[in-house]
Short mmCIF file of C-alpha atoms in Angstrom, two decimals:
data_model
loop_
_atom_site.label_atom_id
_atom_site.label_comp_id
_atom_site.label_asym_id
_atom_site.label_seq_id
_atom_site.Cartn_x
_atom_site.Cartn_y
_atom_site.Cartn_z
CA MET A 1372 25.60 18.74 -19.77
CA SER A 1373 25.01 22.58 -18.93
CA ALA A 1374 23.89 24.01 -15.65
CA ALA A 1375 22.00 26.45 -18.14
CA THR A 1376 19.68 23.35 -19.64
CA THR A 1377 18.89 21.70 -16.04
CA ALA A 1378 17.95 25.42 -15.49
CA THR A 1379 15.09 25.60 -17.80
CA ALA A 1380 14.52 22.00 -18.03
CA ASP A 1381 11.24 20.54 -16.34
CA PRO A 1382 10.72 17.99 -14.23
CA LEU A 1383 7.48 17.03 -15.22
CA GLU A 1384 7.08 17.81 -18.45
CA LEU A 1385 10.61 14.94 -18.43
CA PHE A 1386 8.82 11.96 -16.13
CA ARG A 1387 6.16 12.86 -19.57
CA ARG A 1388 8.15 12.09 -21.80
CA TYR A 1389 10.83 8.70 -21.09
CA THR A 1390 7.48 7.54 -20.41
CA ILE A 1391 6.13 8.09 -22.86
CA GLU A 1392 9.23 6.68 -25.41
CA GLY A 1393 10.18 4.82 -23.02
CA LYS A 1394 13.66 6.01 -22.63
CA SER A 1395 15.40 4.56 -18.78
CA ILE A 1396 15.77 6.79 -15.63
CA GLU A 1397 18.21 7.21 -14.11
CA TYR A 1398 19.52 7.28 -9.94
CA LEU A 1399 22.38 7.95 -9.11
CA ASP A 1400 23.43 8.52 -4.69
CA ALA A 1401 25.73 12.09 -3.70
CA ASP A 1402 28.83 10.13 -5.18
CA GLY A 1403 27.19 9.88 -8.24
CA ASN A 1404 26.76 5.43 -8.61
CA PRO A 1405 23.45 3.69 -9.32
CA SER A 1406 21.38 3.52 -7.27
CA ASP A 1407 17.55 2.85 -6.26
CA LEU A 1408 15.55 6.14 -6.23
CA LEU A 1409 15.18 5.61 -1.60
CA GLN A 1410 18.84 6.53 -1.25
CA ALA A 1411 18.91 8.45 -4.34
CA ALA A 1412 20.14 12.19 -3.89
CA THR A 1413 19.96 12.39 -8.09
CA VAL A 1414 17.85 11.37 -10.81
CA ARG A 1415 19.03 11.80 -14.61
CA PHE A 1416 16.72 11.50 -17.65
CA GLY A 1417 19.77 10.43 -19.89
CA GLU A 1418 21.74 13.82 -21.54
CA ASP A 1419 18.69 15.72 -20.65
CA ALA A 1420 18.87 17.18 -17.67
CA SER A 1421 19.29 16.26 -14.15
CA PHE A 1422 17.23 17.56 -10.79
CA PRO A 1423 17.87 16.72 -7.10
CA ARG A 1424 15.60 13.59 -6.40
CA ASP A 1425 13.23 16.00 -4.23
CA THR A 1426 12.83 18.84 -6.90
CA PRO A 1427 9.22 20.58 -6.42
CA THR A 1428 6.98 19.65 -9.98
CA ARG A 1429 4.11 21.44 -11.30
CA TYR A 1430 1.67 18.96 -10.28
CA SER A 1431 -0.26 21.06 -7.63
CA ARG A 1432 -1.56 18.53 -4.49
CA GLY A 1433 -5.53 19.78 -4.52
CA ASN A 1434 -6.65 23.73 -5.52
CA SER A 1435 -2.95 25.04 -3.47
CA ASP A 1436 -0.20 26.60 -6.18
CA SER A 1437 1.97 26.57 -3.42
CA ASP A 1438 1.88 23.12 -2.60
CA GLN A 1439 3.77 20.75 -5.52
CA TYR A 1440 4.64 16.85 -6.05
CA THR A 1441 7.73 16.66 -5.74
CA LEU A 1442 10.04 15.07 -9.05
CA SER A 1443 10.42 11.49 -6.25
CA ALA A 1444 6.97 11.39 -5.31
CA LEU A 1445 5.38 10.89 -8.76
CA LEU A 1446 8.30 8.31 -9.77
CA HIS A 1447 7.48 6.65 -6.82
CA PHE A 1448 4.21 6.25 -7.52
CA PHE A 1449 3.98 5.79 -10.94
CA SER A 1450 6.16 2.37 -9.61
CA HIS A 1451 3.72 1.02 -7.37
CA ARG A 1452 0.12 2.68 -9.92
CA ASP A 1453 -0.39 -1.55 -9.69
CA GLN A 1454 -1.14 -1.47 -6.27
CA SER A 1455 -4.32 -0.88 -3.29
CA PHE A 1456 -4.26 3.06 -2.41
CA TYR A 1457 -4.65 1.54 0.76
CA GLU A 1458 -1.48 -1.25 0.65
CA TYR A 1459 0.53 2.35 -1.57
CA MET A 1460 -0.59 4.22 1.03
CA LYS A 1461 1.15 2.50 4.02
CA THR A 1462 4.03 2.46 2.19
CA THR A 1463 5.11 5.41 1.61
CA ASN A 1464 4.13 6.71 5.15
CA THR A 1465 6.51 3.47 5.80
CA LEU A 1466 9.62 5.21 4.07
CA GLY A 1467 7.96 8.66 4.47
CA LEU A 1468 7.78 9.43 1.45
CA GLN A 1469 5.07 12.38 -0.31
CA THR A 1470 1.52 10.14 -1.22
CA VAL A 1471 -0.51 11.04 -4.52
CA SER A 1472 -3.89 11.52 -3.58
CA PHE A 1473 -6.73 9.34 -4.29
CA SER A 1474 -8.58 12.35 -6.39
CA ASP A 1475 -5.25 12.79 -8.18
CA ARG A 1476 -4.05 9.30 -9.23
CA GLY A 1477 -6.81 8.60 -12.40
CA SER A 1478 -5.68 12.70 -14.17
CA LEU A 1479 -2.31 12.14 -13.23
CA LEU A 1480 -1.40 8.18 -15.16
CA ASP A 1481 -3.67 9.96 -18.04
CA TYR A 1482 -0.74 12.79 -18.08
CA ILE A 1483 1.74 11.35 -17.70
CA THR A 1484 1.37 8.24 -20.40
CA GLY A 1485 0.52 10.39 -22.70
CA LYS A 1486 -2.98 9.74 -22.63
CA THR A 1487 -4.70 13.73 -22.67
CA ASP A 1488 -2.15 16.44 -22.62
CA LYS A 1489 -4.31 18.01 -19.58
CA PHE A 1490 -3.85 17.27 -16.05
CA GLY A 1491 -5.35 18.42 -12.42
CA GLY A 1492 -3.62 20.67 -10.58
CA ALA A 1493 -3.51 23.99 -10.09
CA ASP A 1494 -1.15 24.52 -12.16
CA ASN A 1495 -3.26 24.13 -15.31
CA ALA A 1496 -6.19 27.11 -14.05
CA ALA A 1497 -5.33 27.86 -17.98
CA VAL A 1498 -7.05 24.96 -19.04
CA VAL A 1499 -10.10 24.08 -17.34
CA ALA A 1500 -11.15 28.27 -17.53
CA GLY A 1501 -11.13 27.29 -21.44
CA GLU A 1502 -7.84 28.06 -23.18
CA LYS A 1503 -7.89 26.45 -26.14
CA HIS A 1504 -4.71 25.59 -26.63
CA ALA A 1505 -0.73 24.60 -24.85
CA SER A 1506 1.12 25.73 -26.38
CA SER A 1507 4.84 25.36 -25.53
CA ASP A 1508 8.15 25.50 -27.79
CA ALA A 1509 11.47 23.80 -28.64
CA THR A 1510 15.24 23.59 -28.24
CA GLY A 1511 17.48 23.47 -30.21
CA ASP A 1512 17.31 20.08 -30.77
CA GLY A 1513 13.89 20.07 -31.18
CA ARG A 1514 13.76 18.18 -27.26
CA ARG A 1515 9.92 19.97 -26.39
CA THR A 1516 9.85 21.63 -22.68
CA ARG A 1517 6.88 22.68 -20.02
CA LEU A 1518 3.42 23.82 -21.00
CA ARG A 1519 3.02 27.59 -20.19
CA THR A 1520 0.38 27.48 -18.89
CA GLY A 1521 -0.43 31.24 -18.15
CA GLU A 1522 -0.92 32.13 -21.73
CA ALA A 1523 -2.51 31.77 -24.79
CA GLU A 1524 -1.97 32.02 -28.35
CA GLY A 1525 -4.48 34.80 -28.78
CA ALA A 1526 -7.39 37.72 -28.44
CA GLY A 1527 -9.70 35.26 -26.98
CA GLU A 1528 -13.59 35.04 -29.15
CA SER A 1529 -14.86 38.50 -26.37
CA GLY A 1530 -11.77 40.01 -27.55
CA MET A 1531 -9.76 38.64 -25.34
CA GLY A 1532 -5.61 40.04 -25.05
CA ALA A 1533 -2.68 36.95 -24.00
CA ASP A 1534 -2.37 37.78 -20.64
CA SER A 1535 -6.22 37.33 -20.05
CA ALA A 1536 -6.80 33.78 -19.89
CA ASN A 1537 -5.57 34.10 -15.54
CA ASP A 1538 -7.84 36.58 -15.63
CA VAL A 1539 -10.92 34.37 -16.38
CA ALA A 1540 -9.72 31.39 -14.51
CA ARG A 1541 -9.57 33.20 -11.86
CA GLU A 1542 -13.44 34.83 -11.68
CA VAL A 1543 -14.15 31.39 -12.85
CA MET A 1544 -12.74 29.67 -9.73
CA ARG A 1545 -15.00 33.21 -7.42
CA ARG A 1546 -18.43 31.89 -8.19
CA GLU A 1547 -17.37 28.99 -7.63
CA ARG A 1548 -20.13 27.27 -4.98
CA SER A 1549 -18.42 25.04 -2.67
CA LEU A 1550 -21.18 23.53 -1.37
CA VAL A 1551 -19.58 21.50 1.78
CA SER A 1552 -16.17 22.80 2.63
CA THR A 1553 -13.75 21.45 5.46
CA SER A 1554 -14.24 24.23 7.62
CA SER A 1555 -18.94 24.48 6.36
CA ALA A 1556 -18.52 21.01 8.50
CA LEU A 1557 -16.51 22.05 11.18
CA SER A 1558 -18.09 25.00 12.28
CA SER A 1559 -22.19 23.42 11.21
CA GLY A 1560 -22.84 24.13 14.57
CA LYS A 1561 -24.20 20.84 15.80
CA SER A 1562 -23.68 19.77 18.58
CA PHE A 1563 -21.66 16.21 19.68
CA ALA A 1564 -22.01 16.40 23.27
CA HIS A 1565 -24.22 13.38 23.40
CA VAL A 1566 -21.54 11.49 21.87
CA GLN A 1567 -19.55 11.98 25.71
CA ASP A 1568 -22.47 9.60 26.87
CA LEU A 1569 -23.39 8.01 24.39
CA ILE A 1570 -19.04 6.31 24.96
CA LYS A 1571 -19.79 6.32 28.32
CA GLU A 1572 -22.60 3.54 27.69
CA LEU A 1573 -20.81 1.49 25.55
CA PHE A 1574 -17.61 1.44 27.28
CA PRO A 1575 -18.16 2.04 30.56
CA SER A 1576 -15.73 3.01 33.73
CA LYS A 1577 -14.68 0.48 35.76
CA SER A 1578 -15.92 1.60 38.83
CA ALA A 1579 -19.34 2.27 37.49
CA VAL A 1580 -19.00 -1.63 36.27
CA ASP A 1581 -18.59 -2.43 39.96
CA ALA A 1582 -21.73 -0.70 40.87
CA LYS A 1583 -23.81 -2.73 38.41
CA ASN A 1584 -21.28 -5.56 40.13
CA LYS A 1585 -22.61 -4.81 43.08
CA ALA A 1586 -26.46 -3.96 42.58
CA SER A 1587 -26.62 -7.03 40.80
CA GLY A 1588 -25.65 -9.88 43.67
CA ALA A 1589 -22.88 -11.33 44.34
CA SER A 1590 -23.54 -14.53 43.97
CA GLY A 1591 -24.54 -12.84 40.61
CA SER A 1592 -21.76 -11.13 39.83
CA LYS A 1593 -19.32 -14.27 40.56
CA ALA A 1594 -21.42 -16.42 37.87
CA GLU A 1595 -21.18 -13.53 35.62
CA ASN A 1596 -17.22 -12.90 36.05
CA GLY A 1597 -17.37 -17.09 36.00
CA ALA A 1598 -18.15 -17.00 32.53
CA SER A 1599 -16.57 -13.72 31.48
CA ARG A 1600 -13.27 -14.82 32.72
CA ARG A 1601 -13.53 -18.16 30.91
CA LYS A 1602 -14.93 -16.56 27.30
CA SER A 1603 -11.94 -14.31 27.73
CA SER A 1604 -9.25 -17.30 28.35
CA HIS A 1605 -11.09 -19.34 25.59
CA ARG A 1606 -10.29 -15.87 22.90
CA LYS A 1607 -7.18 -15.10 23.92
CA ARG A 1608 -6.57 -19.57 23.64
CA ARG A 1609 -7.97 -18.85 19.30
CA ASP A 1610 -4.95 -17.07 17.43
CA PRO A 1611 -5.67 -17.09 13.67
CA ILE A 1612 -3.40 -19.56 11.41
CA ILE A 1613 -1.36 -19.45 8.66
CA VAL A 1614 -0.42 -21.82 7.15
CA VAL A 1615 3.26 -22.62 4.72
CA PRO A 1616 4.74 -24.57 2.17
CA ALA A 1617 6.51 -28.11 3.96
CA ALA A 1618 8.79 -28.48 1.07
CA ALA A 1619 12.34 -27.54 1.82
CA THR A 1620 13.32 -25.90 -1.95
CA ALA A 1621 9.55 -23.59 -0.86
CA MET A 1622 10.64 -19.91 -0.84
CA LEU A 1623 9.35 -19.17 2.29
CA ASN A 1624 8.68 -21.93 5.08
CA MET A 1625 8.76 -22.35 8.33
CA TYR A 1626 13.02 -21.38 7.98
CA ASN A 1627 12.75 -18.58 6.86
CA ILE A 1628 9.01 -16.92 7.85
CA GLN A 1629 9.45 -15.69 11.12
CA GLU A 1630 12.33 -13.57 9.95
CA LEU A 1631 9.98 -12.11 7.80
CA LEU A 1632 7.38 -11.96 9.30
CA GLN A 1633 8.56 -10.10 12.51
CA ASN A 1634 11.80 -8.96 11.34
CA HIS A 1635 11.21 -7.41 7.89
CA LYS A 1636 13.43 -9.16 6.58
CA PHE A 1637 13.81 -11.64 3.88
CA VAL A 1638 16.77 -14.80 4.19
CA ASP A 1639 17.04 -17.23 2.26
CA ASN A 1640 15.95 -20.54 3.54
CA ARG A 1641 19.43 -22.42 1.30
CA ALA A 1642 21.26 -20.40 3.99
CA LEU A 1643 19.32 -21.40 7.04
CA LEU A 1644 19.58 -25.26 5.90
CA GLU A 1645 23.16 -24.65 5.66
CA GLN A 1646 23.67 -24.06 9.82
CA GLY A 1647 21.60 -27.01 9.91
CA GLY A 1648 19.35 -25.54 12.57
CA GLN A 1649 15.55 -27.82 13.18
CA LYS A 1650 12.55 -27.00 11.24
CA PRO A 1651 10.28 -26.03 14.28
CA ARG A 1652 6.56 -27.72 14.33
CA GLU A 1653 5.24 -24.25 14.82
CA ILE A 1654 5.73 -20.69 15.22
CA PHE A 1655 4.47 -17.81 16.65
CA VAL A 1656 4.31 -14.24 16.16
CA GLU A 1657 2.84 -11.51 17.37
CA HIS A 1658 2.28 -8.26 15.65
CA VAL A 1659 0.29 -4.51 16.76
CA MET A 1660 -2.87 -4.67 13.89
CA PRO A 1661 -2.84 -0.54 12.51
CA SER A 1662 -6.48 0.40 12.65
CA THR A 1663 -7.28 -1.16 16.29
CA GLY A 1664 -4.10 -0.98 18.11
CA GLN A 1665 -4.36 -3.83 19.24
CA ASN A 1666 -1.57 -6.81 19.08
CA MET A 1667 -2.55 -9.90 17.72
CA ARG A 1668 -0.27 -13.39 18.00
CA PHE A 1669 0.22 -15.65 15.01
CA ARG A 1670 0.58 -19.57 15.10
CA VAL A 1671 2.80 -20.80 11.64
CA VAL A 1672 2.66 -23.58 10.91
CA ASP A 1673 3.70 -26.63 7.31
CA SER A 1674 1.21 -29.27 8.01
CA VAL A 1675 -2.59 -29.65 8.99
CA GLN A 1676 -2.37 -32.86 9.67
CA ASP A 1677 -4.14 -32.38 13.57
CA PHE A 1678 -6.73 -29.85 12.19
CA GLY A 1679 -9.85 -29.51 14.23
CA GLU A 1680 -13.13 -27.83 13.43
CA ALA A 1681 -11.25 -24.61 15.49
CA ASP A 1682 -7.99 -24.72 13.94
CA TRP A 1683 -10.17 -24.47 10.14
CA ASN A 1684 -12.04 -21.12 11.36
CA SER A 1685 -8.52 -19.93 12.16
CA LEU A 1686 -6.79 -20.94 8.42
CA VAL A 1687 -6.71 -16.67 7.52
CA CYS A 1688 -3.61 -16.88 4.91
CA VAL A 1689 -2.44 -19.65 2.60
CA PHE A 1690 1.47 -19.27 0.87
CA THR A 1691 1.71 -22.01 -1.75
CA GLN A 1692 4.25 -22.54 -4.22
CA GLY A 1693 1.84 -23.38 -7.03
CA ALA A 1694 1.57 -27.44 -5.46
CA ALA A 1695 -1.75 -28.41 -6.20
CA TRP A 1696 -0.80 -31.48 -4.26
CA GLN A 1697 0.22 -29.19 -0.92
CA PHE A 1698 -4.42 -28.89 -0.58
CA LYS A 1699 -4.22 -33.08 -0.38
CA ASN A 1700 -6.33 -34.43 2.71
CA TRP A 1701 -8.40 -30.59 4.06
CA ILE A 1702 -11.31 -30.61 4.42
CA TRP A 1703 -12.24 -28.24 0.51
CA LYS A 1704 -11.15 -30.36 -2.21
CA SER A 1705 -9.44 -27.60 -4.07
CA PRO A 1706 -7.55 -24.83 -4.12
CA GLU A 1707 -9.55 -22.58 -5.36
CA GLU A 1708 -11.53 -24.04 -2.16
CA VAL A 1709 -8.82 -23.39 -0.36
CA PHE A 1710 -8.74 -19.25 -1.31
CA GLN A 1711 -12.03 -19.02 -1.04
CA ASN A 1712 -12.07 -19.59 2.40
CA CYS A 1713 -8.40 -17.87 3.67
CA LEU A 1714 -6.26 -15.07 1.84
CA GLY A 1715 -3.72 -16.58 -0.94
CA MET A 1716 0.33 -15.12 -1.32
CA TYR A 1717 2.20 -16.58 -3.73
CA PRO A 1718 5.81 -15.36 -3.06
CA LYS A 1719 8.37 -15.27 -5.88
CA HIS A 1720 11.18 -12.58 -6.88
CA GLN A 1721 10.23 -9.52 -7.91
CA ASP A 1722 10.76 -10.52 -11.70
CA GLU A 1723 9.17 -13.71 -12.31
CA GLN A 1724 5.70 -15.08 -13.12
CA PRO A 1725 2.86 -17.21 -10.95
CA LYS A 1726 3.00 -20.56 -12.22
CA GLU A 1727 0.60 -21.07 -15.56
CA SER A 1728 -1.49 -23.17 -12.97
CA THR A 1729 -2.26 -20.56 -10.23
CA ARG A 1730 -3.68 -18.28 -12.20
CA THR A 1731 -7.96 -19.89 -11.45
CA TRP A 1732 -6.92 -20.15 -7.42
CA GLY A 1733 -7.65 -16.34 -6.53
CA ILE A 1734 -4.63 -15.20 -5.15
CA SER A 1735 -1.56 -12.46 -4.87
CA PRO A 1736 1.31 -12.31 -5.15
CA LEU A 1737 4.66 -11.11 -2.81
CA ASP A 1738 7.13 -9.75 -5.11
CA ILE A 1739 10.02 -10.72 -3.31
CA GLU A 1740 14.08 -8.09 -4.43
CA ARG A 1741 15.88 -10.78 -5.14
CA ASN A 1742 18.89 -8.36 -3.86
CA LYS A 1743 17.76 -4.78 -2.25
CA ARG A 1744 17.09 -6.27 1.24
CA HIS A 1745 15.55 -2.67 1.77
CA MET A 1746 12.73 -3.28 0.67
CA ASP A 1747 12.17 -6.15 2.70
CA ARG A 1748 10.25 -3.77 5.34
CA ALA A 1749 7.76 -1.83 2.48
CA THR A 1750 7.37 -6.00 1.21
CA VAL A 1751 6.35 -7.18 4.73
CA VAL A 1752 4.15 -4.00 5.48
CA GLY A 1753 1.72 -4.09 2.93
CA LEU A 1754 1.86 -8.07 2.55
CA TRP A 1755 0.12 -7.35 7.04
CA SER A 1756 -2.03 -4.84 5.48
CA SER A 1757 -4.17 -7.33 2.89
CA ILE A 1758 -3.76 -9.96 5.86
CA GLU A 1759 -5.84 -7.29 8.54
CA GLN A 1760 -7.92 -6.58 5.63
CA PHE A 1761 -8.50 -10.21 5.20
CA MET A 1762 -9.16 -10.66 8.51
CA ALA A 1763 -12.13 -7.65 8.28
CA ARG A 1764 -14.17 -8.15 6.13
CA ASN A 1765 -14.15 -12.43 7.00
CA LYS A 1766 -13.31 -12.93 10.21
CA PRO A 1767 -14.41 -9.72 12.37
CA ASP A 1768 -14.71 -12.16 15.66
CA PHE A 1769 -10.65 -12.01 16.25
CA PHE A 1770 -10.93 -8.76 16.17
CA MET A 1771 -13.82 -8.56 19.04
#
C-alpha cells in the first residue's frame, strides 16, 4: 500500500465501513506479527490503509475539537460494548486506555454500526447547525473517504456560500445559554463551611472521644468500650463467603480459585491436579474494595454442609458450571432461588456458550480467554467489581 493511500485515508471511516461490511481488522506488533490490541503497534484495514494504534480520529471528546478519541480507544470500546459502563471503565483504567464517555456511547455505536450518518463529535458542528448533506469523495477503486463536515454543497435558502456553514455553527453555539456548567457550579458562591462541622460530628477525633468517655464516668466507659470491642470482634470474624464447585472437572474449583482471585491469573486445574497437591478445605483471600479502600477478607469453600444461619447470611457469590445437583441440601429450593440471594457467576472460555439449562438462573458469564493470559487481569477486575456492586446493593452491612 502506498504512503499516499494511508495519508489520505480516514481511520474513523475505515473502522465504520469495515464494521458495517463485516470485514476483519488486523493488529500487528512492532515486528509486523499478528497480536492483540494491547500489544499492537499498528492497526491494518486490509489493503486499504494502516495506522499507528493510537492515531487520533475525528470523533471529538465532549465539545472540544482539540481532543479526539484515539483509534485504539474506539476499537477497545466496540469490542467491549456489551459490558456495563462501570465494568468497561474499570477495564480501560486498568489497561491504561482512553475511556469513551457514557454520553458518547450511544451516538458512537449508532455511527459505527451504520444506524446513522451523523455522530456527536465537535467535528460534526456543521451537521448540528443544519447542514443538509455530508459530502464524500471516492478514490479510483470506489472506496469512500472521510466526511467533510466544513463544506456545504451549495448556497442555502438564506443565500450563504459554501464556506458559511461553520460560521452558522459558531453563531448557533454563541447564542446557546448554558444553565449549569462546571465553572458555574464551582463558583456558585455557596459556603460549605458547615461540612467541616458535620465531619467532626460524624467522625470525632480520638481526643474528643476520650474526653466524652471521661465525662460519662469510668464505669460507664468500660462497659461501653467492652461492648464496642465485642461488637468489633464479631464483625472482624464475619467474612463474606464465596462458593465454588466441588467437582474436579470444574473450570474453577478449590485448586485454582486463589490464583485467579488473588494473583489475577487463570491456571488450568488439571495441571495442579497432576502435581498431586491436596485440595484445601477452605481458602481466605484478601481484596481491597476500590470504592471504599477497605481491605476485606473473603472465605472460599466448595461445601455448605456445615453452614449455619450466619454462614448463609454471609454468602455473596457462587460459581457454577450449570449442574443443578450442586445445590442439593441448600436452604433454597432451586437454582433460580439461589441466585436471587447471591451473585451467580458461570466461568467459561470466551468462545463457549452457557448451558441451555442455566438461561433462567439469573447468572452472569465469566469469560476467560483460552490462551491470552495477559487478559486475565481485566477479567478479574470486572469480577471483583461485580462482587462489590452486589454486596453494596444487597449486603451493605459488610462495609460498616
